[in-house]
Every structure is written in C-alpha cells, then in structure tokens.
Amino acid sequence: MESEDKEALEIIYGEVSYQFQGAFRTYKTIRERAGQLIGFVGIILNLELLAILQILNAKIVVQFIIILVISSIFAIASLIMSGLAYRQALFQTLKSEKYLEPEYINKSKSELLKIISKEKVEDMKINKKILHERAVLVNSSMYFLIFAIVSGAAFILINVASLYDFIYGLIIVLIAGIVIYIILHDHFRKKIGL
C-alpha cells in the first residue's frame, strides 16, 4: 500500500514538474516574441520619424501628415507594450537552499515530494498570472503594430497621384493587414498554449 502511495506521489511530482517546465518555456517564448517585436517596431518607428523629419525640413506639402504622426504614436505604443512584456519577471522557482535546513533533511522522500509538489503548484499559480500579463502585453503590442502599419500605409496611399492607385493600394494594405494579423495572432496563441 505504501509503495503505491510513493508511486502515486512520484507520478504527481513528475506531472507538476513537467507543467512547471512548460510554463517556463512559455515565458521564454513570450520574451522572444517581445524581443522580436521590439526590433521590428524599432525599424518601423525609425523610418517613420525619419520621414516626418524629412517632410518637415524640406517643407514639402503633403496631405494629412497627422496620419503619419498617428502611425508613429501607434508604433511607440507597440514599442512600450513590447518593452513591458520583455522586462525580466520574478518567475517563481523553488528555493533549493530552503530544503537544506534540518527540518527538511530529516523528512522522508514521500513527505518531501508532497511538500515540493505543493510549493510548485503555488508557484505555478503566481507564474500563470505573470504569463497572462505578458501575453496580453505582447498581443496588445501586435495590435498597435498593425494599426501603425495600416495608418502609415494609408498616409502613403493618400498622397499618391491617382484615385485608382489609392483604391488598389488601400485594398492591398487591408488584405495584408488582415493576413499579418491572422498569422501572428494564431501562431502566437498556439505557441504559448492559449
């Protein structure tokens, strides 16, 4: 009977450890995605700000420059969200030095497995909140990035010469925006297991 209890505890401990490691892999995936977004948004933002400076310095008359400014604001918001998601989290892990104290050294394997499993489950609850917060930030960053790209493209389209070019360009931008959204959103949600 006692050996069955030990086997059950080992199975529970193994499952808890596996889930704990999975949560950490998810955290790393979110950080990687946030880092990629920071780089991509940084390039777009630099190009947009350079365009704004060139337009203002050359005193070129363009229609609706406010749309380009709004696009830059969306890009800045995306950069902030990615930065918040990328920052180091206090991901909960077991404190191994705690288990070197005499009160734990003298415990049986079964007792230790119970204690460690219980503490890992508590840590996973905290980590789940961290993961959810970071996933929301990365998703928000992607939305802001899409708004920035679409509004930047709209600025370009407004300033093209013919109405037909504008309509065709607008259709292409909308289709591209939808495709990018679907690819990024579904791929990311599947990868982090949401």
Rosetta silent file (secondary structure, phi, psi, omega in degrees, C-alpha in Angstrom):
SEQUENCE: MESEDKEALEIIYGEVSYQFQGAFRTYKTIRERAGQLIGFVGIILNLELLAILQILNAKIVVQFIIILVISSIFAIASLIMSGLAYRQALFQTLKSEKYLEPEYINKSKSELLKIISKEKVEDMKINKKILHERAVLVNSSMYFLIFAIVSGAAFILINVASLYDFIYGLIIVLIAGIVIYIILHDHFRKKIGL
SCORE:     score description
SCORE:     0.000 S_00000001
   1 L     0.000  -45.389 -178.460    0.000    0.000    0.000 S_00000001
   2 H   -67.328  -34.850  178.433    2.750    2.423    0.965 S_00000001
   3 H   -67.041  -33.347  175.879    4.726    1.676   -2.218 S_00000001
   4 H   -66.657  -39.068  177.152    1.609    2.522   -4.257 S_00000001
   5 H   -63.282  -41.285  178.991    1.349    5.848   -2.433 S_00000001
   6 H   -64.306  -40.968  178.173    5.013    6.556   -3.190 S_00000001
   7 H   -64.009  -42.106  178.062    4.470    5.715   -6.852 S_00000001
   8 H   -62.441  -42.761  178.388    1.427    7.985   -6.979 S_00000001
   9 H   -62.557  -41.047  179.310    3.411   10.792   -5.352 S_00000001
  10 H   -65.410  -37.690  176.851    6.234   10.347   -7.848 S_00000001
  11 H   -65.361  -45.488  179.018    3.756   10.497  -10.739 S_00000001
  12 H   -61.844  -45.472  179.183    2.149   13.651   -9.304 S_00000001
  13 H   -61.139  -41.894  179.259    5.561   15.206   -8.708 S_00000001
  14 H   -62.691  -42.283  179.445    6.639   14.352  -12.264 S_00000001
  15 H   -66.824  -42.922  178.439    3.489   15.926  -13.731 S_00000001
  16 H   -62.184  -43.361  178.917    3.825   19.052  -11.589 S_00000001
  17 H   -63.311  -41.125  179.286    7.476   19.377  -12.631 S_00000001
  18 H   -62.374  -45.538  179.184    6.567   18.903  -16.309 S_00000001
  19 H   -65.629  -36.978  178.491    3.902   21.613  -16.121 S_00000001
  20 H   -62.726  -44.496  178.348    6.284   23.892  -14.267 S_00000001
  21 H   -65.500  -37.502  176.753    8.909   23.476  -17.002 S_00000001
  22 H   -62.206  -39.929  178.120    6.226   24.072  -19.661 S_00000001
  23 H   -64.037  -39.109  179.351    5.275   27.357  -18.016 S_00000001
  24 H   -67.513  -38.269  176.028    8.907   28.425  -18.065 S_00000001
  25 H   -63.224  -39.485  177.324    9.193   27.541  -21.778 S_00000001
  26 H   -62.491  -41.960  177.718    6.064   29.625  -22.407 S_00000001
  27 H   -59.799  -44.201  178.600    7.646   32.524  -20.538 S_00000001
  28 H   -63.700  -39.168  178.530   10.758   32.270  -22.718 S_00000001
  29 H   -62.676  -43.779  179.055    8.592   32.181  -25.871 S_00000001
  30 H   -62.628  -43.278  178.687    6.752   35.325  -24.806 S_00000001
  31 H   -63.546  -39.709  178.427   10.049   37.104  -24.102 S_00000001
  32 H   -63.195  -44.452  179.401   11.423   36.043  -27.502 S_00000001
  33 H   -63.205  -41.406  178.578    8.307   37.343  -29.262 S_00000001
  34 H   -62.800  -41.196  177.847    8.516   40.611  -27.325 S_00000001
  35 H   -63.805  -39.987  177.320   12.172   40.975  -28.332 S_00000001
  36 H   -64.874  -41.244  178.312   11.329   40.367  -31.977 S_00000001
  37 H   -64.110  -39.853  178.643    8.560   42.956  -31.811 S_00000001
  38 H   -58.392  -46.391 -179.877   10.920   45.492  -30.240 S_00000001
  39 H   -64.424  -46.281 -178.098   13.342   45.095  -33.140 S_00000001
  40 H   -66.253  -46.275  179.706   10.692   45.208  -35.848 S_00000001
  41 H   -65.474  -36.145  178.065    8.799   48.138  -34.342 S_00000001
  42 H   -60.050  -41.176  178.153   12.081   49.980  -33.791 S_00000001
  43 H   -65.176  -47.392 -179.987   12.868   49.792  -37.502 S_00000001
  44 H   -61.579  -44.378 -179.151    9.389   50.981  -38.499 S_00000001
  45 H   -63.576  -41.980  177.367    9.450   53.786  -35.953 S_00000001
  46 H   -60.662  -43.237  179.078   12.871   54.967  -37.114 S_00000001
  47 H   -64.278  -42.022 -179.613   11.680   55.055  -40.733 S_00000001
  48 H   -66.522  -44.738  179.818    8.513   56.944  -39.830 S_00000001
  49 H   -65.462  -37.220  175.513   10.307   59.503  -37.681 S_00000001
  50 H   -62.903  -41.796  178.364   12.912   59.974  -40.401 S_00000001
  51 H   -63.661  -42.749  178.820   10.117   60.559  -42.926 S_00000001
  52 H   -61.936  -45.302  178.852    8.444   63.100  -40.644 S_00000001
  53 H   -62.474  -42.524  179.221   11.729   64.965  -40.157 S_00000001
  54 H   -63.330  -42.596  179.674   12.459   64.956  -43.889 S_00000001
  55 H   -64.021  -44.154 -178.406    8.974   66.245  -44.700 S_00000001
  56 H   -69.482  -40.890 -179.859    9.177   68.998  -42.092 S_00000001
  57 H   -69.823  -36.160 -178.908   12.743   70.056  -43.003 S_00000001
  58 H   -82.996   -6.849 -178.604   12.092   70.081  -46.755 S_00000001
  59 L    54.265   39.553  177.194    8.846   71.990  -46.216 S_00000001
  60 L   -78.567  136.617  177.622    7.121   69.560  -48.575 S_00000001
  61 L   -88.011  115.749  176.280    3.370   69.965  -48.698 S_00000001
  62 L  -126.864  153.468 -179.863    1.702   66.648  -48.035 S_00000001
  63 L   -86.212  139.087  171.963   -1.860   65.881  -47.199 S_00000001
  64 L    55.672   50.754  177.120   -2.804   64.603  -43.784 S_00000001
  65 H   -62.279  -20.983  178.387    0.652   64.379  -42.183 S_00000001
  66 H   -59.643  -28.675  178.143   -1.248   63.826  -38.947 S_00000001
  67 H   -65.519  -38.511  177.288   -1.898   60.249  -40.153 S_00000001
  68 H   -68.290  -37.145  176.950    1.848   59.602  -40.227 S_00000001
  69 H   -65.109  -42.472  177.999    2.161   61.105  -36.746 S_00000001
  70 H   -62.782  -40.291  176.800   -0.672   58.855  -35.535 S_00000001
  71 H   -59.496  -41.653  178.088    1.107   55.875  -37.097 S_00000001
  72 H   -65.706  -36.641  177.878    4.230   56.805  -35.139 S_00000001
  73 H   -64.892  -41.957  175.610    2.190   57.063  -31.939 S_00000001
  74 H   -60.990  -41.010  179.720    0.836   53.554  -32.547 S_00000001
  75 H   -64.982  -40.159  177.820    4.402   52.335  -33.136 S_00000001
  76 H   -64.273  -42.580  177.731    5.574   53.972  -29.895 S_00000001
  77 H   -61.236  -40.651  177.868    2.673   52.332  -28.011 S_00000001
  78 H   -63.203  -41.937  178.942    3.642   48.989  -29.553 S_00000001
  79 H   -63.414  -41.796  178.726    7.259   49.520  -28.505 S_00000001
  80 H   -63.675  -46.269  179.721    6.217   50.342  -24.933 S_00000001
  81 H   -61.455  -42.581  178.517    3.987   47.254  -24.710 S_00000001
  82 H   -64.317  -41.473  179.037    6.778   45.037  -26.073 S_00000001
  83 H   -62.264  -41.149  177.474    9.250   46.569  -23.652 S_00000001
  84 H   -65.178  -38.029  178.680    6.940   45.904  -20.718 S_00000001
  85 H   -71.595  -30.339 -175.981    6.472   42.300  -21.853 S_00000001
  86 H   -79.112  -25.699 -175.484   10.221   41.832  -22.376 S_00000001
  87 L   -56.688  153.415 -176.681   11.315   43.037  -18.954 S_00000001
  88 L   -66.107  133.138  178.551   12.562   40.381  -16.564 S_00000001
  89 L  -101.974  152.240  174.571    9.817   38.787  -14.475 S_00000001
  90 L   -83.729   70.874 -178.082   10.153   37.432  -10.980 S_00000001
  91 L   -67.608  126.745 -174.182    9.303   33.960  -12.207 S_00000001
  92 L   -74.306  130.232  174.121    8.721   31.805   -9.140 S_00000001
  93 L  -135.558  160.306  179.006   11.035   28.860   -8.618 S_00000001
  94 L   -64.929  144.865  177.449   11.675   26.630   -5.662 S_00000001
  95 L   -92.732   95.852 -172.142   14.198   27.872   -3.162 S_00000001
  96 H   -63.840  -30.472 -178.994   16.575   24.884   -3.045 S_00000001
  97 H   -66.105  -24.908  177.953   18.574   26.229   -0.098 S_00000001
  98 H   -61.296  -35.819 -176.313   15.389   26.022    1.979 S_00000001
  99 H   -81.301    1.060  174.968   15.424   22.235    1.630 S_00000001
 100 H   -93.221   -3.938  178.258   18.909   22.002    3.111 S_00000001
 101 L   -71.766  150.326 -175.494   17.609   23.076    6.520 S_00000001
 102 H   -54.422  -35.575 -177.436   17.480   20.317    9.166 S_00000001
 103 H   -64.162  -25.724  178.895   13.676   20.182    9.275 S_00000001
 104 H   -92.871  -32.893 -178.499   13.622   19.093    5.616 S_00000001
 105 H   -62.015  -34.456 -176.923   16.694   16.859    5.611 S_00000001
 106 L   -83.570    0.264 -178.657   15.107   14.579    8.185 S_00000001
 107 L   -84.433  156.649  177.946   11.876   14.095    6.195 S_00000001
 108 L   -76.979  166.890  179.416   11.104   11.014    4.169 S_00000001
 109 H   -59.947  -42.242 -179.783   11.057   11.012    0.380 S_00000001
 110 H   -61.885  -44.869  179.780    7.246   10.885    0.362 S_00000001
 111 H   -63.056  -42.812  179.006    6.951   13.869    2.686 S_00000001
 112 H   -64.147  -41.634  178.011    9.421   15.868    0.622 S_00000001
 113 H   -60.265  -41.275  177.778    7.599   15.034   -2.625 S_00000001
 114 H   -62.545  -47.850 -177.755    4.340   16.262   -1.083 S_00000001
 115 H   -63.393  -48.183 -177.821    5.901   19.495    0.168 S_00000001
 116 H   -65.006  -42.744  178.858    7.761   20.230   -3.064 S_00000001
 117 H   -61.016  -44.277 -179.255    4.734   19.411   -5.240 S_00000001
 118 H   -62.846  -42.518 -179.803    2.513   21.677   -3.155 S_00000001
 119 H   -69.233  -36.956  177.300    5.002   24.545   -3.340 S_00000001
 120 H   -64.152  -38.724  178.059    5.487   24.108   -7.091 S_00000001
 121 H   -63.277  -42.501  177.783    1.715   24.282   -7.578 S_00000001
 122 H   -63.016  -42.082  177.704    1.605   27.541   -5.575 S_00000001
 123 H   -63.014  -38.356 -179.303    4.495   28.916   -7.649 S_00000001
 124 H   -65.874  -32.562  177.017    2.684   27.923  -10.857 S_00000001
 125 H   -63.272  -43.801  178.085   -0.371   29.927   -9.798 S_00000001
 126 H   -65.917  -44.395 -178.973    1.792   33.026   -9.439 S_00000001
 127 H   -63.861  -34.063  179.064    3.627   32.273  -12.696 S_00000001
 128 H   -62.296  -38.916  176.969    0.338   31.829  -14.558 S_00000001
 129 H   -64.622  -41.636  178.059   -0.606   35.414  -13.661 S_00000001
 130 H   -62.215  -46.358 -179.336    2.790   36.620  -14.900 S_00000001
 131 H   -61.818  -43.330 -179.723    2.401   34.674  -18.155 S_00000001
 132 H   -62.939  -44.582  179.194   -1.101   36.011  -18.741 S_00000001
 133 H   -59.588  -45.174 -178.419    0.023   39.595  -18.133 S_00000001
 134 H   -68.472  -38.061  178.455    2.959   39.237  -20.530 S_00000001
 135 H   -64.588  -40.149  177.579    0.836   37.531  -23.199 S_00000001
 136 H   -63.324  -41.537  178.755   -1.698   40.370  -23.036 S_00000001
 137 H   -63.443  -43.984 -179.840    1.113   42.917  -23.414 S_00000001
 138 H   -65.975  -42.350  177.752    2.591   41.128  -26.438 S_00000001
 139 H   -62.658  -41.899  177.511   -0.835   40.778  -28.067 S_00000001
 140 H   -62.668  -39.728  178.003   -1.537   44.471  -27.450 S_00000001
 141 H   -61.369  -41.196  178.714    1.829   45.310  -28.954 S_00000001
 142 H   -64.273  -40.755  178.468    0.957   43.332  -32.086 S_00000001
 143 H   -62.031  -46.214  178.850   -2.368   45.170  -32.402 S_00000001
 144 H   -62.236  -37.689  177.481   -0.662   48.537  -32.093 S_00000001
 145 H   -62.189  -43.950  178.771    1.923   47.431  -34.668 S_00000001
 146 H   -62.964  -43.092  177.332   -0.819   46.509  -37.128 S_00000001
 147 H   -60.990  -39.845  179.580   -2.523   49.883  -36.553 S_00000001
 148 H   -64.288  -44.602 -179.408    0.823   51.613  -37.124 S_00000001
 149 H   -64.969  -46.170 -178.650    1.462   49.749  -40.379 S_00000001
 150 H   -65.160  -43.571 -179.632   -2.057   50.306  -41.707 S_00000001
 151 H   -70.305  -35.019  175.209   -2.106   54.015  -40.814 S_00000001
 152 H   -64.828  -40.833  176.930    1.407   54.513  -42.241 S_00000001
 153 H   -66.822  -37.102  177.561    0.337   52.813  -45.445 S_00000001
 154 H   -62.165  -39.277  176.745   -2.838   54.917  -45.503 S_00000001
 155 H   -59.250  -45.795  179.914   -0.681   58.054  -45.317 S_00000001
 156 H   -63.486  -44.230 -177.767    1.312   56.904  -48.321 S_00000001
 157 H   -64.988  -37.145  179.277   -1.825   55.979  -50.239 S_00000001
 158 H   -63.061  -31.806 -175.960   -3.488   59.326  -49.559 S_00000001
 159 L   -93.991    7.621  174.398   -0.518   61.094  -51.075 S_00000001
 160 L   -80.541  163.074 -169.792   -0.351   59.064  -54.313 S_00000001
 161 L   -70.848  -50.230 -170.763   -1.414   60.740  -57.524 S_00000001
 162 L  -105.157  157.048  179.042   -4.449   58.878  -58.810 S_00000001
 163 H   -66.940  -37.009  179.624   -7.640   57.662  -57.193 S_00000001
 164 H   -64.166  -42.407  176.758   -7.223   54.197  -58.720 S_00000001
 165 H   -60.095  -39.856  179.327   -3.775   53.823  -57.170 S_00000001
 166 H   -62.936  -47.742 -177.502   -5.277   54.838  -53.860 S_00000001
 167 H   -64.922  -47.109  179.112   -8.113   52.310  -54.039 S_00000001
 168 H   -62.915  -43.328  178.930   -5.874   49.433  -55.165 S_00000001
 169 H   -63.481  -40.653  178.974   -3.270   50.292  -52.558 S_00000001
 170 H   -63.534  -41.584  177.895   -5.894   50.530  -49.834 S_00000001
 171 H   -63.242  -44.098  179.447   -7.254   47.095  -50.735 S_00000001
 172 H   -62.567  -43.676 -179.894   -3.735   45.616  -50.700 S_00000001
 173 H   -63.626  -43.895  179.207   -2.961   47.231  -47.332 S_00000001
 174 H   -63.053  -44.563  179.123   -6.206   45.969  -45.791 S_00000001
 175 H   -63.993  -45.124  179.093   -5.659   42.449  -47.099 S_00000001
 176 H   -62.206  -41.662  178.380   -2.024   42.449  -45.950 S_00000001
 177 H   -61.905  -41.951  179.109   -3.043   43.768  -42.523 S_00000001
 178 H   -66.327  -44.160  179.745   -5.660   41.052  -42.114 S_00000001
 179 H   -63.291  -45.660  178.849   -3.257   38.329  -43.240 S_00000001
 180 H   -60.016  -44.471  179.757   -0.491   39.572  -40.901 S_00000001
 181 H   -59.830  -48.258 -177.725   -2.953   39.731  -38.027 S_00000001
 182 H   -63.003  -45.352 -178.436   -4.224   36.192  -38.606 S_00000001
 183 H   -63.740  -51.001 -177.359   -0.738   34.719  -38.996 S_00000001
 184 H   -66.446  -45.789 -174.548    0.775   36.447  -35.984 S_00000001
 185 H   -65.803  -50.634 -178.620   -2.227   36.092  -33.724 S_00000001
 186 H   -66.882  -43.267 -179.355   -2.967   32.400  -34.361 S_00000001
 187 H   -62.241  -44.311 -177.492    0.691   31.339  -34.449 S_00000001
 188 H   -66.825  -44.487 -178.683    1.468   33.143  -31.206 S_00000001
 189 H   -62.996  -38.299  178.958   -1.603   31.833  -29.372 S_00000001
 190 H   -68.405  -38.613 -175.089   -0.804   28.250  -30.430 S_00000001
 191 H   -68.622  -36.198 -179.955    2.848   28.594  -29.464 S_00000001
 192 H   -94.260   -1.299  174.286    2.140   29.783  -25.920 S_00000001
 193 L    78.532   30.326  177.052   -0.786   27.443  -25.469 S_00000001
 194 L   -91.209    0.000    0.000   -3.621   29.956  -25.029 S_00000001
